[in-house]
mmCIF file of C-alpha atoms in Angstrom:
data_model
loop_
_atom_site.group_PDB
_atom_site.id
_atom_site.type_symbol
_atom_site.label_atom_id
_atom_site.label_comp_id
_atom_site.label_asym_id
_atom_site.label_seq_id
_atom_site.Cartn_x
_atom_site.Cartn_y
_atom_site.Cartn_z
ATOM 1 C CA MET A 16 101.590 64.354 81.259
ATOM 2 C CA GLU A 17 98.251 62.718 82.141
ATOM 3 C CA ALA A 18 99.274 62.123 85.656
ATOM 4 C CA LEU A 19 100.205 65.799 86.278
ATOM 5 C CA ILE A 20 96.648 66.798 84.866
ATOM 6 C CA ARG A 21 95.368 64.445 87.294
ATOM 7 C CA GLN A 22 97.481 65.608 90.284
ATOM 8 C CA GLN A 23 96.517 69.376 89.197
ATOM 9 C CA PHE A 24 92.834 68.867 89.273
ATOM 10 C CA GLU A 25 93.173 66.533 92.609
ATOM 11 C CA ALA A 26 94.814 69.405 94.498
ATOM 12 C CA ALA A 27 92.223 71.756 93.240
ATOM 13 C CA LEU A 28 89.189 69.526 94.446
ATOM 14 C CA GLN A 29 90.799 68.884 97.922
ATOM 15 C CA LEU A 30 90.956 72.575 98.569
ATOM 16 C CA HIS A 31 87.879 73.327 97.274
ATOM 17 C CA LYS A 32 86.528 70.451 99.828
ATOM 18 C CA LEU A 33 88.094 72.619 102.576
ATOM 19 C CA LEU A 34 86.020 75.745 101.390
ATOM 20 C CA LEU A 35 83.012 73.952 102.669
ATOM 21 C CA SER A 36 84.326 74.502 106.514
ATOM 22 C CA ASP A 37 81.978 76.564 108.938
ATOM 23 C CA THR A 38 84.681 79.022 109.257
ATOM 24 C CA TYR A 39 85.360 79.626 105.654
ATOM 25 C CA ILE A 40 81.529 80.149 104.872
ATOM 26 C CA LYS A 41 81.164 82.344 107.827
ATOM 27 C CA GLN A 42 83.986 84.608 106.536
ATOM 28 C CA ILE A 43 81.931 84.764 103.213
ATOM 29 C CA ILE A 44 78.900 85.875 105.043
ATOM 30 C CA LEU A 45 80.331 88.567 106.868
ATOM 31 C CA VAL A 46 82.120 89.910 103.772
ATOM 32 C CA ALA A 47 78.832 89.614 101.842
ATOM 33 C CA GLN A 48 76.755 91.205 104.254
ATOM 34 C CA VAL A 49 79.395 94.161 104.731
ATOM 35 C CA TRP A 50 79.416 94.718 100.732
ATOM 36 C CA THR A 51 75.610 94.338 100.678
ATOM 37 C CA GLU A 52 75.198 97.103 103.428
ATOM 38 C CA ALA A 53 77.993 99.699 101.636
ATOM 39 C CA LEU A 54 76.023 99.243 98.256
ATOM 40 C CA ARG A 55 72.447 99.722 99.504
ATOM 41 C CA ARG A 56 73.857 102.721 101.216
ATOM 42 C CA GLY A 57 75.445 104.044 98.118
ATOM 43 C CA GLY A 58 79.077 102.888 98.757
ATOM 44 C CA LYS A 59 81.273 101.441 96.165
ATOM 45 C CA ILE A 60 83.821 98.593 96.424
ATOM 46 C CA LEU A 61 87.412 99.310 95.431
ATOM 47 C CA LEU A 62 89.596 96.148 94.712
ATOM 48 C CA PHE A 63 93.148 95.723 94.123
ATOM 49 C CA GLY A 64 95.972 93.618 93.965
ATOM 50 C CA ASN A 65 99.028 92.455 92.032
ATOM 51 C CA GLY A 66 99.556 89.934 89.005
ATOM 52 C CA GLY A 67 96.850 87.309 89.265
ATOM 53 C CA SER A 68 95.230 89.199 92.096
ATOM 54 C CA ALA A 69 94.803 92.323 89.882
ATOM 55 C CA ALA A 70 93.231 90.227 87.445
ATOM 56 C CA ASP A 71 90.842 89.074 89.850
ATOM 57 C CA ALA A 72 89.892 92.617 91.150
ATOM 58 C CA GLN A 73 89.085 93.370 87.341
ATOM 59 C CA HIS A 74 86.949 90.222 87.075
ATOM 60 C CA LEU A 75 84.997 91.010 90.205
ATOM 61 C CA ALA A 76 84.472 94.392 89.603
ATOM 62 C CA ALA A 77 83.068 93.724 86.286
ATOM 63 C CA GLU A 78 80.648 91.116 87.665
ATOM 64 C CA LEU A 79 79.258 93.799 90.102
ATOM 65 C CA VAL A 80 79.276 96.788 87.563
ATOM 66 C CA SER A 81 77.697 94.525 84.633
ATOM 67 C CA ARG A 82 76.060 91.924 86.384
ATOM 68 C CA PHE A 83 76.796 88.310 87.572
ATOM 69 C CA GLN A 84 73.738 86.123 87.229
ATOM 70 C CA LEU A 85 70.758 88.326 87.563
ATOM 71 C CA GLU A 86 69.287 91.219 84.919
ATOM 72 C CA ARG A 87 69.750 94.123 87.380
ATOM 73 C CA ASP A 88 71.099 97.479 87.730
ATOM 74 C CA ALA A 89 74.597 98.388 87.997
ATOM 75 C CA LEU A 90 76.567 98.045 91.058
ATOM 76 C CA PRO A 91 79.358 100.624 91.691
ATOM 77 C CA ALA A 92 82.721 98.778 92.121
ATOM 78 C CA LEU A 93 86.087 99.940 90.710
ATOM 79 C CA ALA A 94 89.890 97.896 90.082
ATOM 80 C CA LEU A 95 92.341 99.987 91.027
ATOM 81 C CA THR A 96 94.614 97.966 88.521
ATOM 82 C CA THR A 97 93.529 99.094 85.279
ATOM 83 C CA ASN A 98 94.282 102.757 84.819
ATOM 84 C CA THR A 99 98.256 102.161 83.535
ATOM 85 C CA SER A 100 98.624 106.148 83.394
ATOM 86 C CA VAL A 101 97.587 106.540 86.952
ATOM 87 C CA LEU A 102 99.420 103.408 88.077
ATOM 88 C CA SER A 103 102.561 104.531 86.305
ATOM 89 C CA ALA A 104 102.520 108.107 87.281
ATOM 90 C CA ILE A 105 102.082 106.749 90.788
ATOM 91 C CA ALA A 106 104.780 104.575 90.555
ATOM 92 C CA ASN A 107 107.331 107.112 88.825
ATOM 93 C CA ASP A 108 106.424 110.241 90.970
ATOM 94 C CA TYR A 109 106.137 108.402 94.291
ATOM 95 C CA ASP A 110 106.906 104.556 94.725
ATOM 96 C CA PHE A 111 105.143 101.398 93.520
ATOM 97 C CA GLY A 112 104.094 100.676 97.112
ATOM 98 C CA LYS A 113 101.860 103.870 96.945
ATOM 99 C CA VAL A 114 99.957 102.886 93.690
ATOM 100 C CA PHE A 115 96.840 101.780 95.541
ATOM 101 C CA GLU A 116 97.149 104.327 98.417
ATOM 102 C CA ARG A 117 97.164 107.074 96.488
ATOM 103 C CA GLN A 118 93.969 105.893 94.473
ATOM 104 C CA VAL A 119 92.301 105.058 97.653
ATOM 105 C CA ALA A 120 92.925 108.539 99.000
ATOM 106 C CA ALA A 121 91.376 110.057 95.892
ATOM 107 C CA LEU A 122 88.340 107.811 95.344
ATOM 108 C CA ALA A 123 87.261 106.144 98.723
ATOM 109 C CA GLY A 124 85.545 107.276 101.741
ATOM 110 C CA PRO A 125 83.214 106.561 104.447
ATOM 111 C CA GLY A 126 80.635 104.167 103.360
ATOM 112 C CA ASP A 127 82.888 102.601 100.714
ATOM 113 C CA VAL A 128 84.654 98.851 100.791
ATOM 114 C CA ALA A 129 88.322 98.587 99.822
ATOM 115 C CA VAL A 130 89.046 94.841 99.123
ATOM 116 C CA GLY A 131 92.961 94.015 99.056
ATOM 117 C CA ILE A 132 93.614 90.745 97.323
ATOM 118 C CA SER A 133 96.808 89.018 97.767
ATOM 119 C CA THR A 134 98.026 85.317 97.838
ATOM 120 C CA SER A 135 100.949 85.647 99.892
ATOM 121 C CA GLY A 136 99.377 88.213 102.514
ATOM 122 C CA LYS A 137 102.613 90.083 102.188
ATOM 123 C CA SER A 138 102.113 92.656 99.230
ATOM 124 C CA LYS A 139 103.311 96.292 100.633
ATOM 125 C CA ASN A 140 101.207 98.088 98.192
ATOM 126 C CA VAL A 141 97.936 96.223 99.006
ATOM 127 C CA ILE A 142 98.853 96.540 102.822
ATOM 128 C CA GLN A 143 99.309 100.597 102.224
ATOM 129 C CA GLY A 144 96.215 100.658 100.356
ATOM 130 C CA LEU A 145 94.108 99.277 103.168
ATOM 131 C CA ILE A 146 96.110 101.350 105.811
ATOM 132 C CA LYS A 147 94.374 104.485 103.701
ATOM 133 C CA ALA A 148 91.044 103.138 103.255
ATOM 134 C CA ARG A 149 90.941 102.947 107.150
ATOM 135 C CA GLU A 150 92.020 106.496 107.474
ATOM 136 C CA VAL A 151 89.595 107.701 105.088
ATOM 137 C CA GLY A 152 86.822 105.809 106.859
ATOM 138 C CA ALA A 153 86.344 102.714 104.370
ATOM 139 C CA LYS A 154 85.877 99.377 105.856
ATOM 140 C CA THR A 155 88.610 96.985 104.671
ATOM 141 C CA VAL A 156 88.409 93.388 103.303
ATOM 142 C CA GLY A 157 91.022 90.887 102.541
ATOM 143 C CA LEU A 158 90.766 88.302 100.078
ATOM 144 C CA LEU A 159 93.851 86.184 101.163
ATOM 145 C CA GLY A 160 95.964 83.071 101.410
ATOM 146 C CA CYS A 161 98.938 81.825 103.179
ATOM 147 C CA GLY A 162 97.220 82.334 106.681
ATOM 148 C CA GLY A 163 96.516 85.805 105.774
ATOM 149 C CA GLY A 164 100.213 87.241 106.301
ATOM 150 C CA GLU A 165 100.866 90.547 107.340
ATOM 151 C CA ILE A 166 97.512 92.141 105.374
ATOM 152 C CA LEU A 167 95.253 90.485 108.131
ATOM 153 C CA GLY A 168 96.309 93.040 110.496
ATOM 154 C CA VAL A 169 95.084 95.982 108.478
ATOM 155 C CA CYS A 170 91.761 94.303 107.763
ATOM 156 C CA ASP A 171 88.436 94.340 109.537
ATOM 157 C CA LEU A 172 87.332 91.081 107.708
ATOM 158 C CA ALA A 173 89.134 88.538 105.790
ATOM 159 C CA ILE A 174 88.435 85.800 103.943
ATOM 160 C CA ILE A 175 91.481 83.088 104.114
ATOM 161 C CA VAL A 176 91.998 80.394 101.628
ATOM 162 C CA PRO A 177 93.430 77.738 103.752
ATOM 163 C CA SER A 178 96.519 77.209 101.382
ATOM 164 C CA ASN A 179 100.204 78.010 100.610
ATOM 165 C CA GLU A 180 99.958 77.242 97.116
ATOM 166 C CA THR A 181 99.711 80.222 94.764
ATOM 167 C CA PRO A 182 97.644 78.501 91.701
ATOM 168 C CA ARG A 183 95.122 76.884 94.331
ATOM 169 C CA ILE A 184 94.705 80.175 96.247
ATOM 170 C CA GLN A 185 94.133 82.108 93.003
ATOM 171 C CA GLU A 186 91.397 79.725 91.639
ATOM 172 C CA ALA A 187 89.544 79.614 95.249
ATOM 173 C CA HIS A 188 89.718 83.600 95.287
ATOM 174 C CA ILE A 189 87.873 83.439 91.976
ATOM 175 C CA LEU A 190 85.206 80.864 92.790
ATOM 176 C CA THR A 191 84.924 82.908 96.382
ATOM 177 C CA GLY A 192 84.426 86.125 94.677
ATOM 178 C CA HIS A 193 81.475 84.549 92.328
ATOM 179 C CA VAL A 194 79.943 83.487 95.578
ATOM 180 C CA LEU A 195 80.201 86.847 97.149
ATOM 181 C CA CYS A 196 78.882 88.589 93.885
ATOM 182 C CA GLY A 197 76.035 86.175 93.738
ATOM 183 C CA LEU A 198 75.040 86.619 97.501
ATOM 184 C CA VAL A 199 75.339 90.070 96.865
ATOM 185 C CA GLU A 200 73.011 90.402 94.012
ATOM 186 C CA ASP A 201 70.415 87.713 95.772
ATOM 187 C CA ALA A 202 70.317 90.421 98.693
ATOM 188 C CA ILE A 203 69.610 93.535 96.756
ATOM 189 C CA PHE A 204 67.889 92.086 93.835
ATOM 190 C CA GLY A 205 66.610 88.899 94.661
ATOM 191 C CA ASP A 206 62.998 89.756 93.874
ATOM 192 C CA ARG A 207 63.957 89.801 90.127
ATOM 193 C CA ARG A 208 64.625 86.174 90.234
#
């Protein structure tokens, strides 16, 4: 049991060291700039994904709406994974593949940023949500793993965790999300430090 624990922590540490690459850091900077610009201009951040990625969407939306590290004004962010009535109505009346697409159609527009989160890069409903976001004029961002997968093709920008292991990707996604929230807070409210 002890060996397994050490193995898991070692795997996580090895991946986190890879996140220090210039490429990964540049991806984060570009996404932080897009989020910051959208929020400064009155846009909102819409986040979505499935399973653990749905939880990440909720977590990051909460950090933006409430606060991350600074006492500051609320930032408009929505997790499209939380309203069970909306999710189940769309899944029942249309198809589960449309659960994010329909919400994006209703809630997103030019000046907004849609963030699709997927460890595999293959989630069909995330792809459809990002396609709809482009159609309504929103920027599209992927927080991905496994080389980006199919979702990469519908993203204006993507942050791709260099791993194929779901637990490691999820850990890196929430760390990366925290870094993004910190960068956005600092860019918009840094004078409050």
